[in-house]
Amino acid sequence: MDFRRIEWLFLVAFIAIDIFLFAAFQHDTTGQTDATSSRSADSDTTIIKEMRTDDIKFNSPSKQSGEGYYVSTSNNDSVKGELTELSDQTVRYQTDGTFTSTFKTAITGVDVDHPDKALDTVVNNATLILNGGEYKYNKQLSSRNTVVYTQRVTDGQIYSKYGEIRFSLTNYGTVTGYTQGYLTDVKTLREKTDTISERKALIWLYQYNQIANNTKIVWTKLAYTRYFNLKNSSVYIPTWVIAVKTNSGSNAGVLQLKHVNAFTGAILTSDSNVKTVSGTATTSE
């Protein structure tokens, strides 16, 4: 029996379940009477007030729902053969499909406050970076010593190491190399589907005890993260990525990223963010 065909049957089944759950959610929240909708809105408003009472700081979240796709990509080593086209660097291909490079001549004079001013030129240089034109500087994911560029797909960006370029930046403005993941054969699997709002994502994180008291919501972003991992392909879905920073406890001052499935509202953790399908091992994001 065709193993690849079985994998795709699993994929279709999982997507069908997601669609069913989301349809049920939509029915529960928007397909009821005006009185019920009013009570739901009042409940959300009450929860938002509770969050502020618990000293959780955030800007007023949007109530507007969005749209997104199921996106498939190929799991193959086709980019491995293209790495020979890169110059002035030593490249090492990793078993997870990403690759790490060390420049033979370090890039110096990079402004640590605005690293994109220098690195945009590097990223768009086809002899230095593979398919760099498909990436965009991402200030949210970058830090003082790591500069991140995210791959653009369909109507969004990839927030996963499999679709990112990460430059190592010293305090003196020197870049010695980078790690890159590149998604190939990107395709949408079906028409756009509605996503939950930023407000709903925050509320559900709070209700499932994923946001502690005395915490600041630093930023939120609707982006694509990996959901299914098959033998020959992976599926990415719209995900609310929410950056939080607590002011107390063992993680005080540490920026943590929380993930919410933007189709179903399910909370994604490091263990469940990427599902195993048909017995294929996966790597968490």
PDB file of C-alpha atoms in Angstrom:
ATOM      1  CA  MET A   1       0.000   0.000   0.000  1.00  0.00           C
ATOM      2  CA  ASP A   2       1.256   3.522  -0.829  1.00  0.00           C
ATOM      3  CA  PHE A   3       2.714   4.875   2.444  1.00  0.00           C
ATOM      4  CA  ARG A   4       2.638   8.467   1.218  1.00  0.00           C
ATOM      5  CA  ARG A   5      -1.055   8.083   0.380  1.00  0.00           C
ATOM      6  CA  ILE A   6      -1.727   6.863   3.910  1.00  0.00           C
ATOM      7  CA  GLU A   7       0.081   9.906   5.300  1.00  0.00           C
ATOM      8  CA  TRP A   8      -2.093  12.253   3.287  1.00  0.00           C
ATOM      9  CA  LEU A   9      -5.218  10.417   4.446  1.00  0.00           C
ATOM     10  CA  PHE A  10      -4.098  11.059   8.031  1.00  0.00           C
ATOM     11  CA  LEU A  11      -3.527  14.710   7.153  1.00  0.00           C
ATOM     12  CA  VAL A  12      -6.964  15.129   5.602  1.00  0.00           C
ATOM     13  CA  ALA A  13      -8.558  13.450   8.619  1.00  0.00           C
ATOM     14  CA  PHE A  14      -6.787  15.759  11.083  1.00  0.00           C
ATOM     15  CA  ILE A  15      -7.711  18.849   9.084  1.00  0.00           C
ATOM     16  CA  ALA A  16     -11.318  17.682   8.914  1.00  0.00           C
ATOM     17  CA  ILE A  17     -11.346  17.361  12.710  1.00  0.00           C
ATOM     18  CA  ASP A  18      -9.912  20.873  13.051  1.00  0.00           C
ATOM     19  CA  ILE A  19     -12.559  22.277  10.736  1.00  0.00           C
ATOM     20  CA  PHE A  20     -15.310  20.457  12.648  1.00  0.00           C
ATOM     21  CA  LEU A  21     -14.075  21.793  15.979  1.00  0.00           C
ATOM     22  CA  PHE A  22     -13.803  25.310  14.624  1.00  0.00           C
ATOM     23  CA  ALA A  23     -17.291  25.103  13.115  1.00  0.00           C
ATOM     24  CA  ALA A  24     -18.602  23.975  16.495  1.00  0.00           C
ATOM     25  CA  PHE A  25     -16.827  26.890  18.145  1.00  0.00           C
ATOM     26  CA  GLN A  26     -18.310  29.313  15.631  1.00  0.00           C
ATOM     27  CA  HIS A  27     -21.756  27.868  16.246  1.00  0.00           C
ATOM     28  CA  ASP A  28     -21.361  28.235  20.001  1.00  0.00           C
ATOM     29  CA  THR A  29     -20.103  31.805  19.868  1.00  0.00           C
ATOM     30  CA  THR A  30     -21.725  33.421  16.827  1.00  0.00           C
ATOM     31  CA  GLY A  31     -24.629  31.225  15.801  1.00  0.00           C
ATOM     32  CA  GLN A  32     -26.708  31.861  18.911  1.00  0.00           C
ATOM     33  CA  THR A  33     -29.321  34.535  19.720  1.00  0.00           C
ATOM     34  CA  ASP A  34     -28.515  38.204  20.226  1.00  0.00           C
ATOM     35  CA  ALA A  35     -29.087  37.780  23.953  1.00  0.00           C
ATOM     36  CA  THR A  36     -26.560  34.937  24.156  1.00  0.00           C
ATOM     37  CA  SER A  37     -24.032  36.907  22.089  1.00  0.00           C
ATOM     38  CA  SER A  38     -24.500  39.841  24.434  1.00  0.00           C
ATOM     39  CA  ARG A  39     -23.853  37.632  27.469  1.00  0.00           C
ATOM     40  CA  SER A  40     -20.717  36.252  25.807  1.00  0.00           C
ATOM     41  CA  ALA A  41     -19.428  39.770  25.135  1.00  0.00           C
ATOM     42  CA  ASP A  42     -20.184  40.762  28.721  1.00  0.00           C
ATOM     43  CA  SER A  43     -18.326  37.671  29.939  1.00  0.00           C
ATOM     44  CA  ASP A  44     -15.267  38.549  27.848  1.00  0.00           C
ATOM     45  CA  THR A  45     -15.330  42.099  29.180  1.00  0.00           C
ATOM     46  CA  THR A  46     -15.460  40.754  32.740  1.00  0.00           C
ATOM     47  CA  ILE A  47     -12.479  38.482  32.107  1.00  0.00           C
ATOM     48  CA  ILE A  48     -10.468  41.356  30.626  1.00  0.00           C
ATOM     49  CA  LYS A  49     -11.171  43.346  33.797  1.00  0.00           C
ATOM     50  CA  GLU A  50     -10.091  40.361  35.935  1.00  0.00           C
ATOM     51  CA  MET A  51      -6.809  40.209  34.027  1.00  0.00           C
ATOM     52  CA  ARG A  52      -6.103  43.852  34.751  1.00  0.00           C
ATOM     53  CA  THR A  53      -7.032  43.309  38.407  1.00  0.00           C
ATOM     54  CA  ASP A  54      -4.423  40.521  38.474  1.00  0.00           C
ATOM     55  CA  ASP A  55      -1.866  43.124  37.380  1.00  0.00           C
ATOM     56  CA  ILE A  56      -1.575  41.739  33.851  1.00  0.00           C
ATOM     57  CA  LYS A  57      -0.573  44.664  31.649  1.00  0.00           C
ATOM     58  CA  PHE A  58      -1.544  44.799  27.965  1.00  0.00           C
ATOM     59  CA  ASN A  59      -2.920  47.102  25.308  1.00  0.00           C
ATOM     60  CA  SER A  60      -6.591  46.727  24.434  1.00  0.00           C
ATOM     61  CA  PRO A  61      -6.696  43.570  22.254  1.00  0.00           C
ATOM     62  CA  SER A  62      -8.537  43.554  18.956  1.00  0.00           C
ATOM     63  CA  LYS A  63     -11.949  41.860  18.784  1.00  0.00           C
ATOM     64  CA  GLN A  64     -11.617  41.452  15.017  1.00  0.00           C
ATOM     65  CA  SER A  65     -11.305  37.894  13.694  1.00  0.00           C
ATOM     66  CA  GLY A  66      -8.957  37.217  10.792  1.00  0.00           C
ATOM     67  CA  GLU A  67      -8.358  34.625   8.107  1.00  0.00           C
ATOM     68  CA  GLY A  68      -5.663  32.105   7.327  1.00  0.00           C
ATOM     69  CA  TYR A  69      -4.735  28.973   5.407  1.00  0.00           C
ATOM     70  CA  TYR A  70      -3.540  25.475   6.077  1.00  0.00           C
ATOM     71  CA  VAL A  71      -0.093  25.594   4.435  1.00  0.00           C
ATOM     72  CA  SER A  72       1.919  22.556   3.354  1.00  0.00           C
ATOM     73  CA  THR A  73       5.659  22.385   2.716  1.00  0.00           C
ATOM     74  CA  SER A  74       8.013  19.630   1.582  1.00  0.00           C
ATOM     75  CA  ASN A  75      10.341  17.809   3.953  1.00  0.00           C
ATOM     76  CA  ASN A  76      13.299  17.098   1.731  1.00  0.00           C
ATOM     77  CA  ASP A  77      16.944  17.995   1.390  1.00  0.00           C
ATOM     78  CA  SER A  78      16.598  19.767  -1.966  1.00  0.00           C
ATOM     79  CA  VAL A  79      18.212  22.920  -0.544  1.00  0.00           C
ATOM     80  CA  LYS A  80      21.310  20.922   0.324  1.00  0.00           C
ATOM     81  CA  GLY A  81      22.403  20.906  -3.294  1.00  0.00           C
ATOM     82  CA  GLU A  82      21.930  24.676  -3.558  1.00  0.00           C
ATOM     83  CA  LEU A  83      24.310  25.423  -0.698  1.00  0.00           C
ATOM     84  CA  THR A  84      27.295  24.994  -3.017  1.00  0.00           C
ATOM     85  CA  GLU A  85      26.213  28.221  -4.738  1.00  0.00           C
ATOM     86  CA  LEU A  86      26.983  30.233  -1.585  1.00  0.00           C
ATOM     87  CA  SER A  87      30.414  31.862  -1.334  1.00  0.00           C
ATOM     88  CA  ASP A  88      32.805  33.225   1.320  1.00  0.00           C
ATOM     89  CA  GLN A  89      31.480  30.908   4.024  1.00  0.00           C
ATOM     90  CA  THR A  90      31.556  27.395   5.411  1.00  0.00           C
ATOM     91  CA  VAL A  91      28.134  25.753   5.480  1.00  0.00           C
ATOM     92  CA  ARG A  92      27.059  22.705   7.501  1.00  0.00           C
ATOM     93  CA  TYR A  93      23.757  20.992   6.704  1.00  0.00           C
ATOM     94  CA  GLN A  94      21.888  19.680   9.780  1.00  0.00           C
ATOM     95  CA  THR A  95      19.800  16.533  10.095  1.00  0.00           C
ATOM     96  CA  ASP A  96      16.647  18.556  10.830  1.00  0.00           C
ATOM     97  CA  GLY A  97      16.888  20.321   7.460  1.00  0.00           C
ATOM     98  CA  THR A  98      18.333  23.604   8.724  1.00  0.00           C
ATOM     99  CA  PHE A  99      21.898  24.662   8.016  1.00  0.00           C
ATOM    100  CA  THR A 100      24.548  26.665   9.834  1.00  0.00           C
ATOM    101  CA  SER A 101      27.108  28.908   8.179  1.00  0.00           C
ATOM    102  CA  THR A 102      30.276  30.689   9.306  1.00  0.00           C
ATOM    103  CA  PHE A 103      31.509  33.627   7.237  1.00  0.00           C
ATOM    104  CA  LYS A 104      35.148  33.445   6.196  1.00  0.00           C
ATOM    105  CA  THR A 105      35.280  37.205   6.719  1.00  0.00           C
ATOM    106  CA  ALA A 106      33.116  38.505   9.530  1.00  0.00           C
ATOM    107  CA  ILE A 107      30.659  41.323   8.869  1.00  0.00           C
ATOM    108  CA  THR A 108      31.613  44.297  11.027  1.00  0.00           C
ATOM    109  CA  GLY A 109      30.157  47.712  11.808  1.00  0.00           C
ATOM    110  CA  VAL A 110      26.600  46.464  12.310  1.00  0.00           C
ATOM    111  CA  ASP A 111      24.474  48.884  14.358  1.00  0.00           C
ATOM    112  CA  VAL A 112      23.264  46.783  17.295  1.00  0.00           C
ATOM    113  CA  ASP A 113      20.187  49.012  17.654  1.00  0.00           C
ATOM    114  CA  HIS A 114      19.273  48.870  13.958  1.00  0.00           C
ATOM    115  CA  PRO A 115      20.995  45.735  12.595  1.00  0.00           C
ATOM    116  CA  ASP A 116      18.688  45.487   9.587  1.00  0.00           C
ATOM    117  CA  LYS A 117      20.325  48.549   8.026  1.00  0.00           C
ATOM    118  CA  ALA A 118      23.422  46.468   7.328  1.00  0.00           C
ATOM    119  CA  LEU A 119      21.987  42.957   7.236  1.00  0.00           C
ATOM    120  CA  ASP A 120      19.225  43.686   4.707  1.00  0.00           C
ATOM    121  CA  THR A 121      21.984  44.004   2.120  1.00  0.00           C
ATOM    122  CA  VAL A 122      23.514  40.720   3.244  1.00  0.00           C
ATOM    123  CA  VAL A 123      20.198  38.849   3.185  1.00  0.00           C
ATOM    124  CA  ASN A 124      19.404  40.067  -0.329  1.00  0.00           C
ATOM    125  CA  ASN A 125      22.833  39.027  -1.636  1.00  0.00           C
ATOM    126  CA  ALA A 126      22.217  35.709  -3.421  1.00  0.00           C
ATOM    127  CA  THR A 127      25.879  34.693  -3.068  1.00  0.00           C
ATOM    128  CA  LEU A 128      25.680  34.973   0.726  1.00  0.00           C
ATOM    129  CA  ILE A 129      22.123  33.919   1.658  1.00  0.00           C
ATOM    130  CA  LEU A 130      19.935  31.295  -0.005  1.00  0.00           C
ATOM    131  CA  ASN A 131      16.606  32.757  -1.230  1.00  0.00           C
ATOM    132  CA  GLY A 132      17.078  35.783   1.006  1.00  0.00           C
ATOM    133  CA  GLY A 133      14.482  37.788  -0.886  1.00  0.00           C
ATOM    134  CA  GLU A 134      11.769  35.667   0.740  1.00  0.00           C
ATOM    135  CA  TYR A 135      12.720  36.806   4.253  1.00  0.00           C
ATOM    136  CA  LYS A 136      11.943  39.943   6.217  1.00  0.00           C
ATOM    137  CA  TYR A 137      13.625  41.438   9.280  1.00  0.00           C
ATOM    138  CA  ASN A 138      11.654  40.575  12.416  1.00  0.00           C
ATOM    139  CA  LYS A 139      12.214  43.001  15.261  1.00  0.00           C
ATOM    140  CA  GLN A 140       9.847  41.123  17.594  1.00  0.00           C
ATOM    141  CA  LEU A 141      11.867  37.889  17.533  1.00  0.00           C
ATOM    142  CA  SER A 142      15.258  39.589  17.519  1.00  0.00           C
ATOM    143  CA  SER A 143      17.325  40.365  20.591  1.00  0.00           C
ATOM    144  CA  ARG A 144      20.551  42.274  21.156  1.00  0.00           C
ATOM    145  CA  ASN A 145      22.709  39.286  20.180  1.00  0.00           C
ATOM    146  CA  THR A 146      20.398  37.461  17.757  1.00  0.00           C
ATOM    147  CA  VAL A 147      18.969  39.086  14.637  1.00  0.00           C
ATOM    148  CA  VAL A 148      16.034  37.197  13.134  1.00  0.00           C
ATOM    149  CA  TYR A 149      14.618  37.265   9.612  1.00  0.00           C
ATOM    150  CA  THR A 150      11.391  35.333   8.995  1.00  0.00           C
ATOM    151  CA  GLN A 151      10.323  33.671   5.763  1.00  0.00           C
ATOM    152  CA  ARG A 152       7.204  35.127   4.156  1.00  0.00           C
ATOM    153  CA  VAL A 153       4.526  32.692   2.927  1.00  0.00           C
ATOM    154  CA  THR A 154       1.090  33.336   1.415  1.00  0.00           C
ATOM    155  CA  ASP A 155      -0.374  36.055   3.654  1.00  0.00           C
ATOM    156  CA  GLY A 156       1.934  35.813   6.664  1.00  0.00           C
ATOM    157  CA  GLN A 157       5.312  34.949   8.166  1.00  0.00           C
ATOM    158  CA  ILE A 158       6.827  31.769   9.589  1.00  0.00           C
ATOM    159  CA  TYR A 159       7.580  31.865  13.319  1.00  0.00           C
ATOM    160  CA  SER A 160       9.628  28.675  13.431  1.00  0.00           C
ATOM    161  CA  LYS A 161      13.302  27.824  13.073  1.00  0.00           C
ATOM    162  CA  TYR A 162      12.392  25.959   9.872  1.00  0.00           C
ATOM    163  CA  GLY A 163      11.599  29.273   8.166  1.00  0.00           C
ATOM    164  CA  GLU A 164      13.997  31.712   9.802  1.00  0.00           C
ATOM    165  CA  ILE A 165      17.478  33.164   9.417  1.00  0.00           C
ATOM    166  CA  ARG A 166      19.212  33.838  12.743  1.00  0.00           C
ATOM    167  CA  PHE A 167      22.375  35.921  12.754  1.00  0.00           C
ATOM    168  CA  SER A 168      24.674  35.882  15.785  1.00  0.00           C
ATOM    169  CA  LEU A 169      25.585  39.473  16.671  1.00  0.00           C
ATOM    170  CA  THR A 170      28.274  40.486  19.150  1.00  0.00           C
ATOM    171  CA  ASN A 171      28.006  43.515  21.421  1.00  0.00           C
ATOM    172  CA  TYR A 172      30.587  45.188  19.162  1.00  0.00           C
ATOM    173  CA  GLY A 173      28.470  44.901  16.009  1.00  0.00           C
ATOM    174  CA  THR A 174      30.136  41.857  14.446  1.00  0.00           C
ATOM    175  CA  VAL A 175      28.317  39.013  12.688  1.00  0.00           C
ATOM    176  CA  THR A 176      30.314  35.822  12.251  1.00  0.00           C
ATOM    177  CA  GLY A 177      27.618  33.553  10.842  1.00  0.00           C
ATOM    178  CA  TYR A 178      24.005  32.453  10.839  1.00  0.00           C
ATOM    179  CA  THR A 179      21.585  29.539  11.009  1.00  0.00           C
ATOM    180  CA  GLN A 180      18.879  29.205   8.366  1.00  0.00           C
ATOM    181  CA  GLY A 181      15.766  27.164   7.776  1.00  0.00           C
ATOM    182  CA  TYR A 182      14.023  27.378   4.410  1.00  0.00           C
ATOM    183  CA  LEU A 183      10.582  25.973   3.575  1.00  0.00           C
ATOM    184  CA  THR A 184      10.245  24.564   0.060  1.00  0.00           C
ATOM    185  CA  ASP A 185       7.206  23.853  -2.135  1.00  0.00           C
ATOM    186  CA  VAL A 186       4.904  26.064  -0.056  1.00  0.00           C
ATOM    187  CA  LYS A 187       1.242  25.476  -0.976  1.00  0.00           C
ATOM    188  CA  THR A 188      -2.148  26.347   0.488  1.00  0.00           C
ATOM    189  CA  LEU A 189      -4.330  23.286   1.081  1.00  0.00           C
ATOM    190  CA  ARG A 190      -7.765  24.871   0.998  1.00  0.00           C
ATOM    191  CA  GLU A 191      -9.581  28.201   0.962  1.00  0.00           C
ATOM    192  CA  LYS A 192      -9.077  30.744   3.711  1.00  0.00           C
ATOM    193  CA  THR A 193     -10.686  29.947   7.053  1.00  0.00           C
ATOM    194  CA  ASP A 194     -11.698  32.368   9.808  1.00  0.00           C
ATOM    195  CA  THR A 195      -9.424  32.711  12.827  1.00  0.00           C
ATOM    196  CA  ILE A 196     -10.178  33.781  16.373  1.00  0.00           C
ATOM    197  CA  SER A 197      -9.461  37.321  17.487  1.00  0.00           C
ATOM    198  CA  GLU A 198      -6.464  38.524  19.465  1.00  0.00           C
ATOM    199  CA  ARG A 199      -8.826  39.160  22.386  1.00  0.00           C
ATOM    200  CA  LYS A 200     -10.102  35.569  22.397  1.00  0.00           C
ATOM    201  CA  ALA A 201      -6.555  34.220  22.279  1.00  0.00           C
ATOM    202  CA  LEU A 202      -5.543  36.292  25.326  1.00  0.00           C
ATOM    203  CA  ILE A 203      -8.677  35.299  27.246  1.00  0.00           C
ATOM    204  CA  TRP A 204      -8.149  31.603  26.622  1.00  0.00           C
ATOM    205  CA  LEU A 205      -4.494  31.782  27.634  1.00  0.00           C
ATOM    206  CA  TYR A 206      -5.576  33.414  30.871  1.00  0.00           C
ATOM    207  CA  GLN A 207      -8.394  30.941  31.527  1.00  0.00           C
ATOM    208  CA  TYR A 208      -5.998  28.017  31.055  1.00  0.00           C
ATOM    209  CA  ASN A 209      -3.542  29.558  33.541  1.00  0.00           C
ATOM    210  CA  GLN A 210      -0.937  30.317  30.887  1.00  0.00           C
ATOM    211  CA  ILE A 211      -0.590  33.958  31.963  1.00  0.00           C
ATOM    212  CA  ALA A 212       0.567  34.520  35.529  1.00  0.00           C
ATOM    213  CA  ASN A 213      -0.297  37.492  37.724  1.00  0.00           C
ATOM    214  CA  ASN A 214       2.032  40.497  37.557  1.00  0.00           C
ATOM    215  CA  THR A 215       2.830  39.841  33.894  1.00  0.00           C
ATOM    216  CA  LYS A 216       3.202  42.109  30.876  1.00  0.00           C
ATOM    217  CA  ILE A 217       1.988  41.146  27.401  1.00  0.00           C
ATOM    218  CA  VAL A 218       4.897  42.509  25.369  1.00  0.00           C
ATOM    219  CA  TRP A 219       3.506  41.810  21.884  1.00  0.00           C
ATOM    220  CA  THR A 220       1.134  39.563  19.937  1.00  0.00           C
ATOM    221  CA  LYS A 221       1.359  38.330  16.354  1.00  0.00           C
ATOM    222  CA  LEU A 222      -0.752  36.147  14.080  1.00  0.00           C
ATOM    223  CA  ALA A 223       1.851  34.028  12.281  1.00  0.00           C
ATOM    224  CA  TYR A 224       2.350  30.517  10.906  1.00  0.00           C
ATOM    225  CA  THR A 225       3.839  27.739  13.036  1.00  0.00           C
ATOM    226  CA  ARG A 226       4.325  24.053  12.293  1.00  0.00           C
ATOM    227  CA  TYR A 227       1.394  21.832  13.286  1.00  0.00           C
ATOM    228  CA  PHE A 228       1.674  18.462  11.505  1.00  0.00           C
ATOM    229  CA  ASN A 229       4.895  16.722  10.592  1.00  0.00           C
ATOM    230  CA  LEU A 230       4.659  13.940   8.006  1.00  0.00           C
ATOM    231  CA  LYS A 231       7.484  11.926   6.523  1.00  0.00           C
ATOM    232  CA  ASN A 232       7.696  13.970   3.332  1.00  0.00           C
ATOM    233  CA  SER A 233       5.847  17.153   4.228  1.00  0.00           C
ATOM    234  CA  SER A 234       4.710  19.415   7.060  1.00  0.00           C
ATOM    235  CA  VAL A 235       1.619  21.537   7.643  1.00  0.00           C
ATOM    236  CA  TYR A 236       1.648  25.028   9.120  1.00  0.00           C
ATOM    237  CA  ILE A 237      -1.353  26.849  10.592  1.00  0.00           C
ATOM    238  CA  PRO A 238      -2.137  30.409  11.712  1.00  0.00           C
ATOM    239  CA  THR A 239      -1.125  30.739  15.352  1.00  0.00           C
ATOM    240  CA  TRP A 240      -1.460  33.565  17.811  1.00  0.00           C
ATOM    241  CA  VAL A 241       2.076  33.994  19.143  1.00  0.00           C
ATOM    242  CA  ILE A 242       1.938  35.965  22.383  1.00  0.00           C
ATOM    243  CA  ALA A 243       5.089  37.213  24.110  1.00  0.00           C
ATOM    244  CA  VAL A 244       4.814  37.539  27.876  1.00  0.00           C
ATOM    245  CA  LYS A 245       7.258  38.711  30.514  1.00  0.00           C
ATOM    246  CA  THR A 246       6.550  38.094  34.194  1.00  0.00           C
ATOM    247  CA  ASN A 247       7.908  40.361  36.896  1.00  0.00           C
ATOM    248  CA  SER A 248       8.193  37.716  39.615  1.00  0.00           C
ATOM    249  CA  GLY A 249       9.063  34.066  40.122  1.00  0.00           C
ATOM    250  CA  SER A 250      11.823  31.943  38.595  1.00  0.00           C
ATOM    251  CA  ASN A 251      11.144  33.287  35.077  1.00  0.00           C
ATOM    252  CA  ALA A 252      11.127  36.963  36.071  1.00  0.00           C
ATOM    253  CA  GLY A 253      12.303  39.171  33.206  1.00  0.00           C
ATOM    254  CA  VAL A 254      12.443  36.285  30.706  1.00  0.00           C
ATOM    255  CA  LEU A 255      10.478  36.723  27.476  1.00  0.00           C
ATOM    256  CA  GLN A 256       8.318  33.644  26.882  1.00  0.00           C
ATOM    257  CA  LEU A 257       6.329  32.850  23.746  1.00  0.00           C
ATOM    258  CA  LYS A 258       2.849  31.359  24.133  1.00  0.00           C
ATOM    259  CA  HIS A 259       1.029  29.752  21.195  1.00  0.00           C
ATOM    260  CA  VAL A 260      -2.699  29.513  20.507  1.00  0.00           C
ATOM    261  CA  ASN A 261      -4.152  27.645  17.522  1.00  0.00           C
ATOM    262  CA  ALA A 262      -5.911  30.477  15.681  1.00  0.00           C
ATOM    263  CA  PHE A 263      -8.420  28.074  14.095  1.00  0.00           C
ATOM    264  CA  THR A 264      -9.608  26.194  17.180  1.00  0.00           C
ATOM    265  CA  GLY A 265      -8.297  28.209  20.139  1.00  0.00           C
ATOM    266  CA  ALA A 266      -6.375  25.227  21.502  1.00  0.00           C
ATOM    267  CA  ILE A 267      -3.348  26.103  23.634  1.00  0.00           C
ATOM    268  CA  LEU A 268      -0.163  24.790  22.025  1.00  0.00           C
ATOM    269  CA  THR A 269       2.788  23.828  24.217  1.00  0.00           C
ATOM    270  CA  SER A 270       6.304  22.741  23.369  1.00  0.00           C
ATOM    271  CA  ASP A 271       5.049  19.152  23.418  1.00  0.00           C
ATOM    272  CA  SER A 272       1.860  19.633  21.389  1.00  0.00           C
ATOM    273  CA  ASN A 273       2.814  22.423  19.027  1.00  0.00           C
ATOM    274  CA  VAL A 274       3.860  19.854  16.429  1.00  0.00           C
ATOM    275  CA  LYS A 275       1.886  16.633  16.161  1.00  0.00           C
ATOM    276  CA  THR A 276       3.184  13.241  15.126  1.00  0.00           C
ATOM    277  CA  VAL A 277       1.318  11.680  12.235  1.00  0.00           C
ATOM    278  CA  SER A 278       1.599   8.048  11.117  1.00  0.00           C
ATOM    279  CA  GLY A 279       4.374   7.324  13.609  1.00  0.00           C
ATOM    280  CA  THR A 280       6.770   9.920  12.218  1.00  0.00           C
ATOM    281  CA  ALA A 281       9.015  11.535  14.829  1.00  0.00           C
ATOM    282  CA  THR A 282       8.747  15.295  15.162  1.00  0.00           C
ATOM    283  CA  THR A 283      10.788  18.119  16.566  1.00  0.00           C
ATOM    284  CA  SER A 284       9.062  20.702  18.716  1.00  0.00           C
ATOM    285  CA  GLU A 285       9.264  24.353  17.688  1.00  0.00           C
TER     286      GLU A 285
END
